[in-house]
Coordinates of C-alpha atoms and ligand atoms in Angstrom, one line a residue:
Chain A
X1 CA 65.0 -44.6 -33.6
X2 CA 65.5 -40.6 -33.6
X3 CA 66.3 -38.0 -31.8
X4 CA 63.8 -36.8 -29.7
X5 CA 62.0 -40.6 -29.4
X6 CA 60.6 -40.4 -26.0
X7 CA 62.6 -42.9 -23.3
X8 CA 60.6 -45.0 -20.6
X9 CA 61.0 -42.9 -16.9
X10 CA 63.1 -45.6 -15.7
X11 CA 65.8 -45.3 -18.6
X12 CA 65.7 -41.9 -18.2
X13 CA 65.9 -42.4 -14.0
X14 CA 68.4 -44.8 -14.7
X15 CA 70.8 -41.9 -16.2
X16 CA 69.6 -39.7 -13.6
X17 CA 71.0 -41.5 -11.0
X18 CA 73.8 -42.5 -12.7
X19 CA 74.6 -39.0 -13.3
X20 CA 73.9 -38.5 -9.0
X21 CA 76.5 -41.7 -8.0
X22 CA 79.0 -40.3 -9.7
X23 CA 78.9 -37.2 -9.1
X24 CA 78.7 -37.7 -5.9
X25 CA 82.0 -40.0 -6.2
X26 CA 83.4 -36.9 -7.4
X27 CA 83.8 -39.4 -11.0
X28 CA 83.8 -35.6 -12.7
X29 CA 85.1 -37.2 -15.9
X30 CA 83.3 -39.6 -16.6
X31 CA 80.3 -37.9 -15.5
X32 CA 81.6 -35.3 -19.2
X33 CA 80.5 -38.2 -20.8
X34 CA 77.2 -37.9 -20.2
X35 CA 77.2 -35.1 -21.6
X36 CA 76.7 -34.0 -25.3
X37 CA 79.7 -31.7 -26.6
X38 CA 77.3 -28.3 -27.3
X39 CA 75.5 -29.0 -23.6
X40 CA 75.6 -26.5 -21.0
X41 CA 75.0 -26.1 -17.5
X42 CA 73.0 -23.2 -16.2
X43 CA 72.1 -22.4 -11.9
X44 CA 70.1 -19.1 -12.8
X45 CA 69.4 -16.5 -9.1
X46 CA 67.3 -17.8 -6.5
X47 CA 65.5 -14.3 -7.1
X48 CA 64.6 -14.9 -10.5
X49 CA 64.2 -18.3 -11.3
X50 CA 63.3 -17.8 -14.5
X51 CA 65.3 -15.7 -16.0
X52 CA 67.7 -16.1 -18.7
X53 CA 72.3 -15.9 -18.5
X54 CA 72.1 -13.5 -21.5
X55 CA 70.8 -10.6 -19.2
X56 CA 70.4 -11.5 -16.0
X57 CA 73.2 -12.6 -13.8
X58 CA 73.2 -16.0 -12.7
X59 CA 74.9 -18.5 -10.0
X60 CA 76.6 -20.4 -12.6
X61 CA 76.3 -20.2 -16.3
X62 CA 78.6 -22.9 -17.9
X63 CA 79.0 -23.5 -22.5
X64 CA 80.6 -26.3 -23.1
X65 CA 84.3 -25.1 -22.8
X66 CA 83.1 -23.7 -19.0
X67 CA 81.7 -27.3 -18.1
X68 CA 84.7 -29.0 -19.3
X69 CA 86.7 -26.3 -17.4
X70 CA 85.5 -26.3 -14.4
X71 CA 86.1 -30.0 -14.1
X72 CA 89.4 -30.2 -14.6
X73 CA 89.8 -27.1 -11.6
X74 CA 87.5 -28.9 -9.5
X75 CA 90.4 -32.0 -10.3
X76 CA 93.4 -30.2 -9.5
X77 CA 94.0 -29.0 -6.2
X78 CA 93.9 -25.4 -6.1
X79 CA 90.7 -25.1 -5.8
X80 CA 90.4 -24.4 -2.5
X81 CA 86.5 -24.9 -2.1
X82 CA 86.7 -28.5 -2.6
X83 CA 90.1 -28.7 -1.6
X84 CA 89.6 -31.7 0.3
X85 CA 86.7 -32.2 -1.1
X86 CA 82.9 -31.5 0.6
X87 CA 80.8 -35.2 0.4
X88 CA 77.4 -34.7 -1.2
X89 CA 74.6 -36.9 -1.2
X90 CA 71.8 -36.6 -3.7
X91 CA 68.6 -37.9 -3.5
X92 CA 66.2 -37.7 -7.4
X93 CA 62.9 -38.2 -6.9
X94 CA 59.8 -36.9 -9.2
X95 CA 61.2 -37.8 -12.8
X96 CA 59.0 -37.1 -15.1
X97 CA 59.3 -37.2 -19.1
X98 CA 57.3 -34.2 -20.2
X99 CA 57.6 -34.6 -23.8
X100 CA 59.6 -33.1 -26.7
X101 CA 60.8 -29.5 -27.8
X102 CA 61.7 -31.6 -31.4
X103 CA 65.5 -31.3 -30.3
X104 CA 65.6 -32.6 -26.9
X105 CA 63.8 -35.0 -25.2
X106 CA 62.4 -33.0 -22.1
X107 CA 62.8 -34.2 -18.3
X108 CA 62.2 -32.1 -15.3
X109 CA 63.1 -34.3 -11.7
X110 CA 62.7 -32.7 -8.1
X111 CA 66.5 -33.5 -6.1
X112 CA 67.9 -32.6 -2.4
X113 CA 71.7 -32.3 -2.4
X114 CA 73.1 -32.8 1.1
X115 CA 76.7 -31.6 1.5
X116 CA 78.6 -32.2 4.1
X117 CA 81.8 -30.1 4.9
X118 CA 84.2 -29.2 8.2
X119 CA 80.4 -30.1 9.9
X120 CA 78.0 -28.6 8.6
X121 CA 75.6 -29.1 6.7
X122 CA 73.9 -27.9 3.9
X123 CA 71.1 -28.7 2.0
X124 CA 70.4 -27.7 -1.6
X125 CA 66.9 -27.8 -2.9
X126 CA 64.9 -28.0 -6.3
X127 CA 64.6 -29.2 -9.2
X128 CA 66.3 -30.1 -11.9
X129 CA 64.8 -29.1 -16.3
X130 CA 67.0 -31.6 -18.4
X131 CA 67.0 -31.5 -22.5
X132 CA 68.8 -35.2 -23.2
X133 CA 69.3 -36.0 -26.5
X134 CA 69.7 -40.1 -28.1
X135 CA 72.9 -40.9 -29.4
X136 CA 71.9 -44.6 -30.3
X137 CA 70.9 -46.6 -27.4
X138 CA 72.5 -44.0 -24.7
X139 CA 71.0 -40.8 -23.5
X140 CA 72.9 -37.5 -23.4
X141 CA 72.6 -34.4 -21.9
X142 CA 72.1 -31.4 -23.9
X143 CA 71.3 -29.0 -21.3
X144 CA 71.2 -28.8 -17.2
X145 CA 69.5 -26.0 -15.5
X146 CA 69.6 -26.5 -11.5
X147 CA 67.1 -24.9 -10.4
X148 CA 66.4 -23.5 -5.9
X149 CA 63.6 -23.7 -4.1
X150 CA 66.5 -22.0 -1.6
X151 CA 65.3 -18.1 -1.6
X152 CA 69.0 -17.7 -1.3
X153 CA 72.4 -19.3 -0.6
X154 CA 72.5 -19.3 3.1
X155 CA 74.0 -20.5 5.1
X156 CA 75.5 -22.3 2.0
X157 CA 77.5 -19.8 0.9
X158 CA 78.7 -20.9 -1.9
X159 CA 78.3 -23.6 -4.9
X160 CA 81.3 -25.2 -5.0
X161 CA 80.8 -28.7 -6.6
X162 CA 78.6 -29.6 -9.4
X163 CA 75.4 -29.3 -8.2
Chain B
X1 CA 88.5 -1.7 31.9
X2 CA 86.5 -0.6 29.5
X3 CA 87.0 -2.3 26.0
X4 CA 84.9 -0.3 23.9
X5 CA 88.5 3.2 24.5
X6 CA 90.9 0.6 24.2
X7 CA 92.8 0.2 20.9
X8 CA 92.6 -2.1 18.3
X9 CA 95.1 -1.7 16.3
X10 CA 98.9 -1.6 16.8
X11 CA 100.3 1.7 14.4
X12 CA 103.2 1.8 14.5
X13 CA 104.5 4.2 11.9
X14 CA 108.1 4.6 12.6
X15 CA 108.9 0.9 13.0
X16 CA 106.7 -0.2 10.3
X17 CA 104.3 -2.5 12.1
X18 CA 100.7 -2.4 11.9
X19 CA 98.8 -4.9 13.2
X20 CA 95.0 -6.1 14.4
X21 CA 93.9 -8.1 17.4
X22 CA 91.7 -10.7 16.5
X23 CA 88.9 -10.0 18.8
X24 CA 87.8 -7.8 16.2
X25 CA 86.3 -10.4 14.6
X26 CA 86.0 -12.9 17.2
X27 CA 84.1 -10.6 20.2
X28 CA 79.9 -10.2 20.2
X29 CA 80.7 -7.2 22.5
X30 CA 82.7 -5.4 19.7
X31 CA 80.3 -6.5 16.7
X32 CA 77.5 -4.5 18.8
X33 CA 79.5 -1.6 19.6
X34 CA 79.9 -1.4 15.8
X35 CA 76.2 -2.2 15.3
X36 CA 76.0 1.7 17.0
X37 CA 79.2 3.5 16.1
X38 CA 79.8 2.4 13.0
X39 CA 76.4 1.2 11.1
X40 CA 74.1 4.0 12.9
X41 CA 76.5 6.4 12.0
X42 CA 77.8 5.8 8.5
X43 CA 76.3 6.6 5.3
X44 CA 75.3 2.5 4.3
X45 CA 74.7 1.8 0.6
X46 CA 71.1 0.6 0.4
X47 CA 70.2 0.2 -3.3
X48 CA 70.6 1.2 -6.7
X49 CA 67.7 3.9 -8.9
X50 CA 68.2 1.9 -11.7
X51 CA 66.5 -1.5 -9.5
X52 CA 63.4 0.8 -9.2
X53 CA 62.6 2.5 -12.4
X54 CA 59.0 3.2 -12.5
X55 CA 56.5 4.9 -10.0
X56 CA 55.6 2.2 -7.8
X57 CA 58.8 -0.3 -9.0
X58 CA 59.8 -1.2 -5.0
X59 CA 62.7 -4.0 -3.7
X60 CA 63.5 -4.9 -0.4
X61 CA 66.4 -4.3 1.0
X62 CA 68.4 -5.3 4.7
X63 CA 70.9 -2.9 5.3
X64 CA 72.4 -1.1 8.6
X65 CA 70.7 -4.4 10.2
X66 CA 66.9 -2.8 9.3
X67 CA 64.1 -4.1 7.0
X68 CA 64.0 -1.0 3.9
X69 CA 62.2 -0.3 1.2
X70 CA 63.4 1.1 -1.7
X71 CA 60.9 2.2 -3.3
X72 CA 60.7 5.1 -6.1
X73 CA 57.2 7.3 -6.2
X74 CA 54.5 8.3 -7.9
X75 CA 56.1 11.8 -7.8
X76 CA 59.2 9.9 -9.9
X77 CA 61.7 10.7 -6.2
X78 CA 63.6 7.0 -5.3
X79 CA 63.1 6.9 -1.3
X80 CA 64.2 5.0 1.3
X81 CA 61.5 3.5 4.4
X82 CA 61.4 1.9 7.0
X83 CA 59.7 -1.6 6.2
X84 CA 57.7 -1.5 10.0
X85 CA 54.1 -0.1 10.0
X86 CA 53.4 3.1 13.0
X87 CA 50.3 1.0 13.9
X88 CA 52.0 -1.4 15.5
X89 CA 55.0 -2.5 13.8
X90 CA 54.3 -5.6 10.8
X91 CA 55.8 -5.0 8.0
X92 CA 54.3 -3.6 4.7
X93 CA 55.8 -4.6 2.7
X94 CA 56.6 -8.6 2.6
X95 CA 57.7 -9.3 -1.1
X96 CA 61.4 -9.3 -2.2
X97 CA 60.6 -6.7 -5.1
X98 CA 57.5 -5.7 -7.6
X99 CA 55.3 -2.7 -8.0
X100 CA 52.8 -1.2 -6.1
X101 CA 50.7 1.9 -6.4
X102 CA 50.2 1.1 -1.7
X103 CA 51.3 -1.0 1.1
X104 CA 48.7 -1.7 2.9
X105 CA 49.4 -3.4 6.3
X106 CA 48.9 -7.0 6.9
X107 CA 47.8 -6.6 10.8
X108 CA 45.0 -4.0 10.8
X109 CA 45.2 -2.8 7.2
X110 CA 46.7 1.1 7.5
X111 CA 47.9 2.0 4.2
X112 CA 50.7 3.4 3.3
X113 CA 50.9 5.3 -0.4
X114 CA 54.4 5.4 -2.8
X115 CA 55.9 7.9 -0.8
X116 CA 55.0 6.2 2.4
X117 CA 52.0 8.9 3.8
X118 CA 49.2 7.2 5.6
X119 CA 46.1 6.8 3.6
X120 CA 43.8 4.0 5.0
X121 CA 43.1 3.5 9.3
X122 CA 40.2 1.3 9.0
X123 CA 37.7 2.8 12.0
X124 CA 39.8 5.8 11.8
X125 CA 36.9 7.8 13.8
X126 CA 37.4 5.4 16.4
X127 CA 41.1 8.2 17.2
X128 CA 40.7 11.6 19.1
X129 CA 42.5 14.8 17.4
X130 CA 44.8 14.6 18.7
X131 CA 45.8 11.4 16.2
X132 CA 47.2 12.9 13.6
X133 CA 47.9 10.5 9.4
X134 CA 50.6 12.9 9.4
X135 CA 52.8 11.7 11.6
X136 CA 52.0 8.3 10.8
X137 CA 53.6 8.5 7.9
X138 CA 56.4 5.2 7.1
X139 CA 59.5 6.4 9.0
X140 CA 63.1 7.0 6.6
X141 CA 66.5 7.3 7.6
X142 CA 67.4 10.6 8.9
X143 CA 69.7 10.8 5.6
X144 CA 68.8 9.3 2.4
X145 CA 71.7 10.9 -0.6
X146 CA 72.6 9.4 -4.1
X147 CA 75.7 10.4 -5.4
X148 CA 75.7 9.3 -9.5
X149 CA 72.3 6.8 -9.2
X150 CA 74.4 4.8 -6.2
X151 CA 72.3 5.4 -2.9
X152 CA 73.0 5.5 0.0
X153 CA 71.6 5.9 4.0
X154 CA 72.7 7.3 7.9
X155 CA 71.2 7.4 10.6
X156 CA 72.9 10.0 11.6
X157 CA 70.7 13.4 11.1
X158 CA 74.1 15.1 12.2
X159 CA 76.8 13.2 9.5
X160 CA 78.5 15.1 7.2
X161 CA 77.3 14.6 4.0
X162 CA 77.9 11.5 1.3
X163 CA 79.4 14.0 -0.3
X164 CA 82.0 14.9 1.9
X165 CA 81.9 11.6 3.9
X166 CA 82.6 9.6 0.0
X167 CA 85.6 12.0 -0.6
X168 CA 88.5 10.2 -2.1
X169 CA 85.9 7.5 -3.6
X170 CA 84.0 10.4 -5.7
X171 CA 86.3 10.4 -7.9
X172 CA 86.6 6.3 -8.5
X173 CA 82.8 6.0 -8.8
X174 CA 82.9 8.3 -11.6
X175 CA 85.8 6.2 -13.4
X176 CA 82.6 3.5 -13.3
X177 CA 79.2 5.5 -14.1
X178 CA 81.2 8.0 -16.5
X179 CA 80.7 4.2 -18.3
X180 CA 78.2 4.9 -19.3
X181 CA 76.7 8.3 -22.1
X182 CA 73.0 7.2 -20.5
X183 CA 73.5 6.0 -16.8
X184 CA 74.5 2.7 -15.6
X185 CA 72.0 -0.2 -14.5
X186 CA 72.2 -2.8 -12.3
X187 CA 70.9 -6.1 -14.1
X188 CA 68.1 -8.5 -13.0
X189 CA 69.2 -11.4 -10.9
X190 CA 70.9 -10.7 -7.4
X191 CA 73.1 -13.2 -5.8
X192 CA 72.6 -13.8 -2.5
X193 CA 75.3 -15.7 -0.4
X194 CA 77.0 -16.2 2.8
X195 CA 79.9 -16.8 4.5
X196 CA 81.3 -18.2 7.8
X197 CA 83.3 -15.2 9.1
X198 CA 83.0 -12.3 9.7
X199 CA 82.9 -8.8 8.0
X200 CA 85.5 -7.4 7.8
X201 CA 87.5 -10.0 6.4
X202 CA 85.8 -9.8 3.1
X203 CA 86.0 -6.0 3.7
X204 CA 90.5 -6.8 3.2
X205 CA 89.8 -9.9 1.0
X206 CA 88.0 -7.6 -1.9
X207 CA 91.0 -5.5 -2.5
X208 CA 93.8 -7.7 -1.1
X209 CA 95.8 -7.7 -4.7
X210 CA 97.9 -10.2 -2.5
X211 CA 95.8 -13.1 -2.4
X212 CA 95.4 -13.2 -6.4
X213 CA 98.2 -15.8 -7.2
X214 CA 97.5 -18.3 -4.3
X215 CA 94.2 -18.3 -3.7
X216 CA 92.5 -18.1 -7.7
X217 CA 95.2 -19.9 -9.3
X218 CA 93.0 -21.9 -10.8
X219 CA 91.2 -18.6 -12.2
X220 CA 94.6 -17.9 -14.0
X221 CA 95.1 -21.2 -14.9
X222 CA 91.5 -20.7 -16.7
X223 CA 92.4 -17.7 -18.4
X224 CA 96.1 -19.9 -20.2
X225 CA 93.3 -22.5 -21.2
X226 CA 90.9 -19.8 -22.8
X227 CA 94.2 -18.2 -24.8
X228 CA 94.9 -14.4 -22.6
X229 CA 98.5 -13.7 -21.9
X230 CA 99.7 -12.1 -18.9
X231 CA 103.4 -12.0 -19.3
X232 CA 104.1 -9.3 -17.8
X233 CA 100.4 -8.1 -17.4
X234 CA 99.7 -10.4 -14.3
X235 CA 98.3 -9.8 -10.6
X236 CA 101.9 -9.7 -9.5
X237 CA 103.6 -7.6 -11.6
X238 CA 101.3 -5.6 -12.6
X239 CA 102.5 -2.9 -15.9
X240 CA 101.0 0.3 -13.6
X241 CA 99.5 -0.1 -10.7
X242 CA 99.1 2.0 -7.2
X243 CA 96.7 1.9 -3.8
X244 CA 95.3 5.0 -2.8
X245 CA 94.4 6.3 0.9
X246 CA 91.5 7.4 -0.3
X247 CA 90.2 9.3 3.3
X248 CA 87.5 8.7 5.5
X249 CA 88.2 4.7 5.1
X250 CA 88.0 4.1 1.9
X251 CA 90.4 2.6 -0.4
X252 CA 91.7 2.2 -4.1
X253 CA 93.6 -0.1 -6.1
X254 CA 94.4 0.6 -9.7
X255 CA 96.0 -1.2 -12.5
X256 CA 95.8 -2.2 -16.0
X257 CA 93.6 -5.1 -16.2
X258 CA 95.4 -8.7 -17.4
X259 CA 91.8 -9.6 -18.8
X260 CA 89.3 -8.6 -20.9
X261 CA 87.1 -5.3 -20.2
X262 CA 83.6 -5.6 -21.7
X263 CA 83.3 -2.2 -21.4
X264 CA 86.0 -0.9 -24.6
X265 CA 88.9 -3.1 -24.1
X266 CA 89.3 -6.4 -26.6
X267 CA 91.1 -9.3 -25.9
X268 CA 90.5 -12.3 -27.5
X269 CA 88.9 -15.2 -26.9
X270 CA 86.2 -12.4 -27.3
X271 CA 85.8 -13.3 -31.0
X272 CA 88.2 -11.9 -33.8
X273 CA 85.1 -10.2 -35.8
X274 CA 84.0 -7.9 -32.0
X275 CA 88.1 -6.4 -32.3
X276 CA 86.3 -3.1 -34.6
X277 CA 83.4 -3.1 -32.6
X278 CA 85.6 -2.7 -29.5
X279 CA 87.8 -0.2 -30.8
X280 CA 84.9 1.9 -32.2
X281 CA 83.8 1.9 -28.3
X282 CA 87.6 2.8 -27.4
X283 CA 87.3 6.2 -29.8
X284 CA 83.6 7.4 -28.1
X285 CA 85.3 7.3 -24.4
X286 CA 88.4 8.8 -26.1
X287 CA 85.9 11.9 -27.2
X288 CA 84.4 11.8 -24.8
X289 CA 87.0 12.2 -22.1
X290 CA 90.5 12.5 -24.5
X291 CA 92.6 9.2 -24.5
X292 CA 94.1 9.5 -20.8
X293 CA 91.2 9.2 -19.0
X294 CA 89.8 7.0 -21.5
X295 CA 92.0 4.9 -21.1
X296 CA 92.3 5.0 -17.8
X297 CA 88.4 4.4 -18.0
X298 CA 88.7 1.4 -20.5
X299 CA 91.9 -0.5 -20.2
X300 CA 92.2 -0.1 -15.5
X301 CA 90.5 -2.4 -12.9
X302 CA 89.5 -0.8 -10.2
X303 CA 88.5 -2.2 -6.5
X304 CA 87.3 0.0 -4.7
X305 CA 86.3 -0.3 -0.8
X306 CA 83.9 2.0 0.5
X307 CA 83.7 2.2 4.4
X308 CA 82.1 0.5 6.0
X309 CA 80.5 -2.5 4.0
X310 CA 80.2 -1.7 -0.5
X311 CA 82.6 -2.6 -2.5
X312 CA 82.5 -1.6 -6.4
X313 CA 85.4 -4.0 -8.1
X314 CA 85.5 -2.7 -12.1
X315 CA 87.2 -6.3 -13.1
X316 CA 86.5 -8.2 -15.9
X317 CA 83.2 -7.0 -14.9
X318 CA 82.0 -4.9 -12.7
X319 CA 80.7 -6.2 -8.8
X320 CA 78.8 -3.7 -6.1
X321 CA 78.7 -5.6 -3.5
X322 CA 77.4 -5.6 0.3
X323 CA 77.6 -7.4 3.2
X324 CA 76.5 -7.0 7.4
X325 CA 76.9 -9.4 9.9
X326 CA 74.5 -11.8 12.0
X327 CA 77.2 -12.5 14.2
X328 CA 81.4 -12.2 14.7
X329 CA 81.3 -15.0 12.4
X330 CA 78.9 -15.1 10.1
X331 CA 77.4 -12.5 6.9
X332 CA 74.9 -12.1 4.7
X333 CA 76.4 -11.1 1.5
X334 CA 74.6 -10.0 -1.0
X335 CA 75.7 -9.1 -5.2
X336 CA 74.7 -7.6 -7.9
X337 CA 75.7 -6.4 -11.2
X338 CA 77.0 -3.2 -12.7
X339 CA 76.4 -2.2 -16.8
X340 CA 75.5 0.7 -18.9
X341 CA 72.2 0.9 -20.0
X342 CA 72.9 1.2 -24.1
X343 CA 75.4 -1.6 -23.6
X344 CA 74.2 -4.1 -26.5
X345 CA 72.8 -7.3 -25.9
X346 CA 75.5 -8.9 -27.0
X347 CA 78.0 -6.8 -24.9
X348 CA 75.9 -7.9 -22.4
X349 CA 76.2 -11.7 -22.3
X350 CA 80.3 -11.6 -22.7
X351 CA 79.5 -8.7 -19.6
X352 CA 78.3 -11.4 -17.6
X353 CA 80.1 -14.0 -18.7
X354 CA 83.1 -12.8 -18.2
X355 CA 81.1 -11.9 -14.3
X356 CA 80.3 -15.5 -13.9
X357 CA 83.7 -16.9 -14.8
X358 CA 85.2 -15.2 -11.4
X359 CA 82.9 -13.9 -9.4
X360 CA 80.4 -14.8 -7.4
X361 CA 79.2 -18.1 -5.7
X362 CA 79.2 -20.6 -8.2
X363 CA 82.8 -18.3 -10.1
X364 CA 86.0 -19.5 -10.3
X365 CA 87.0 -17.5 -7.6
X366 CA 85.0 -16.0 -5.3
X367 CA 83.8 -19.4 -3.5
X368 CA 88.1 -20.1 -3.0
X369 CA 87.9 -16.6 -1.2
X370 CA 84.6 -18.0 0.7
X371 CA 86.9 -21.4 2.2
X372 CA 89.9 -18.8 3.4
X373 CA 87.5 -16.1 4.9
X374 CA 85.7 -19.3 6.7
X375 CA 89.6 -20.6 7.5
X376 CA 90.1 -17.4 9.2
X377 CA 87.7 -17.6 10.8
X378 CA 88.1 -20.9 12.9
X379 CA 91.9 -20.9 12.7
X380 CA 91.0 -17.7 15.6
X381 CA 89.5 -19.9 17.6
X382 CA 93.4 -20.1 18.8
X383 CA 92.5 -17.0 21.8
X384 CA 96.6 -17.5 22.0
X385 CA 97.3 -15.8 18.5
X386 CA 95.7 -12.4 19.6
X387 CA 96.8 -9.9 16.5
X388 CA 96.8 -10.0 12.5
X389 CA 99.5 -8.7 10.8
X390 CA 98.8 -6.1 8.5
X391 CA 102.0 -4.3 8.2
X392 CA 103.4 -5.5 4.0
X393 CA 104.1 -2.9 2.5
X394 CA 104.0 0.1 4.9
X395 CA 108.3 1.0 4.3
X396 CA 107.1 1.3 1.3
X397 CA 106.4 4.7 -0.6
X398 CA 104.8 4.2 -3.4
X399 CA 102.5 1.1 -1.7
X400 CA 101.9 -1.2 -4.5
X401 CA 98.6 -3.2 -5.3
X402 CA 99.8 -6.7 -3.4
X403 CA 100.4 -4.7 -0.5
X404 CA 98.2 -3.5 2.3
X405 CA 97.8 -0.1 2.6
X406 CA 93.6 0.2 1.8
X407 CA 93.3 -2.1 4.3
X408 CA 95.5 -0.2 6.7
X409 CA 92.7 2.6 5.9
X410 CA 89.7 0.8 6.2
X411 CA 91.2 -0.5 10.7
X412 CA 92.5 3.6 10.9
X413 CA 89.2 4.4 10.5
X414 CA 87.5 1.7 11.7
X415 CA 89.6 1.6 14.9
X416 CA 89.5 5.9 15.2
X417 CA 85.6 5.1 15.3
X418 CA 85.1 2.2 17.6
X419 CA 87.4 3.8 20.4
X420 CA 87.0 7.6 20.0
X421 CA 85.4 8.8 23.4
X422 CA 83.1 11.2 22.8
X423 CA 80.6 8.5 20.7
X424 CA 80.8 6.7 23.1
X425 CA 79.6 10.0 26.1
X426 CA 77.6 11.2 23.2
X427 CA 75.7 7.9 23.7
X428 CA 75.7 7.2 27.4
X429 CA 73.9 11.2 27.3
X430 CA 71.4 10.3 24.8
Ligands
FES1 S1 50.7 -3.5 13.3 FE1 50.2 -2.6 11.0 S2 47.6 -2.2 10.4 FE2 48.3 -2.9 12.4
FE2_2 FE1 89.4 -13.1 -4.0

C-alpha cells in the first residue's frame, strides 16, 4: 500500500475521534504514539491564520522535540496552568479527506473544544488541517495545524493544554 | 471620607516595610479613578512605526480605553487618530489592519483621508456656512510622539514631553533599538489574550524575578533537557544583575542571561554550525559600540516596565506587551515580537522559536503566569486579608532582581497619581 493512498473518511474519523478521546482523557503519552517521528503541531495567531511560523509570531509552533517536551511538562506537576488538569470535551465534525500532496494525506475537520476550569467554560472553535501518513494499516499524524475562528483568546487567556 | 485621597500603600522606609492595599486590585471605584488619573494622564503606548510601513497602512488599536487608528498618511507621517466619526460617532475603521487611501464612515458616508482630514460629505450644500469641513477631521489625542519607533499618545495636553516622561527608561529602550543598524520591526502576528485578573498584577509579574524558579520550573527543566547548563547562571543566582528605578514609575531588571539570545549570544542548542555566524554578529556590535556596551546589548537580558502598562522584555526574544483593564478583575493583553529589520530568515526562525518556548498564551511559561495572576485575584475575595507585602530587599543597598524594588517604584508612582489632591481638584473645576 502506498504511503499516500487515500483512506476512507471512516478511517480518518476513527483516528480523529480516538485522538480527541485521548486528549480529553489526558492520555498524552498514548496520543504521542499517533504522531510521526517528525511531527509538527502549530497554532497560528488569530490575526494571521494563514501565516508561516518561520516569519510570523504563532501561539504554538512545536517541532517533534517540543511536542514531547510539552507533553512531559503537562503530565508533570509544575505546569501550574494545568495542575489540576482542566476538563475538556472535543466535538469533531465535517471531516473531509481532501487528497494528497504527494507525500501526505490531507485532511480537514471542524472542532469545538470546551474547556472547564474554576467554574469558567471557555470554548475554542475552529478547524484542524492535518497531514497524515500511512504506517502499514495505521495512519500517523505528520502535521497538525489548529486554525482558530476566535478573534482573540478572550476571555480564555491561554492555551495550556493540547488543543 | 473621600477614599480617593487616602493612600493605597504603606511605605515605611525606616522599617523596610512596603504594603499595597488589595482594594487597588478589586475596587471598581479605583478603576474609575485609574482611567482618569492614570490612563488619561500618562503617555500610553499605541504601536510601533514599523507596523505601518507604507502610506495608507493602518492598524486598529484599543488603547487607554479608546478605539484608535494608527495610520501612515500619504505625507508619510505615522499618526494616531481617534476612531469615531465626527458626524454622529460611528467607527470609521472597521478592519483590524489594511491599507486604505480613505476611511469612509458606513453610516452617512462621510469620508476622511489617510491624514484624517474630512474630504467628502454627501449633500454638503444642505449645510449652512457655519459648517466647516476643516473643523471636522478625525480627532487625535492631544499629544502623540515617538521614541525610537515606539509611538505613544497622551490625553493630557499639559503633560510633560514623551522624552521627559520616559526618563531613565530611554537608556534601556536604546539598548533594544540599537540591536539593529536599520531599525527594529514588529514581526507579523499578534498574540491577543486576556487574564481574569487586575491589570497591575501583570505589570508586577512581568519584571518579578522572585517568581521565576517556582512558577517556571517547567521552563528550566525544558532548558536543561535541550542542553543549556545554567549552573551559577540562573535566575536565582545570576552572574551580573541589577534592578533599577528609572524614575516616573518605570523600572528594569538587567542580568546575565541563562538562555541564548538570537541577537548575538550563542548557546549550544542553537547548533554548532551557527556559532561562527553569531560570533561575527557579535564582532559587529563590538565595532559599533565597543566591547562593554556590546556585551550589555548582546549578553544581558532586560525586563523593562514603562509606567503604566508597557512591558518590553528583551530576554530570549523581545516581547512588547500592553494590557488594559476591562474591569477590576479582567484585562485584555496584546503582545508582539520585536526584531531587527535586517535579521536573516534563519535567525528570525530561531528568535520565534526562542520566543515560543517561553512566551505567549501557548508558551511554556506565560500560561503559568496567567494562572498565578488569576489565582491571586481569586484569593483577594478574602477581604479580611487587606494588604499585599512588597518589601522584599527594601533594606538592601543593592537590591537584586529577585527583590521587589521595581514594583515599589511602580506603586509609589501609581499611588502618587491616584491620591494627589490637585489632580482631583482640577478635574472638579473642569
Ligand atoms: S456617523 Fe459617520 S457619517 Fe454619520
Ligand atoms: Fe513569569
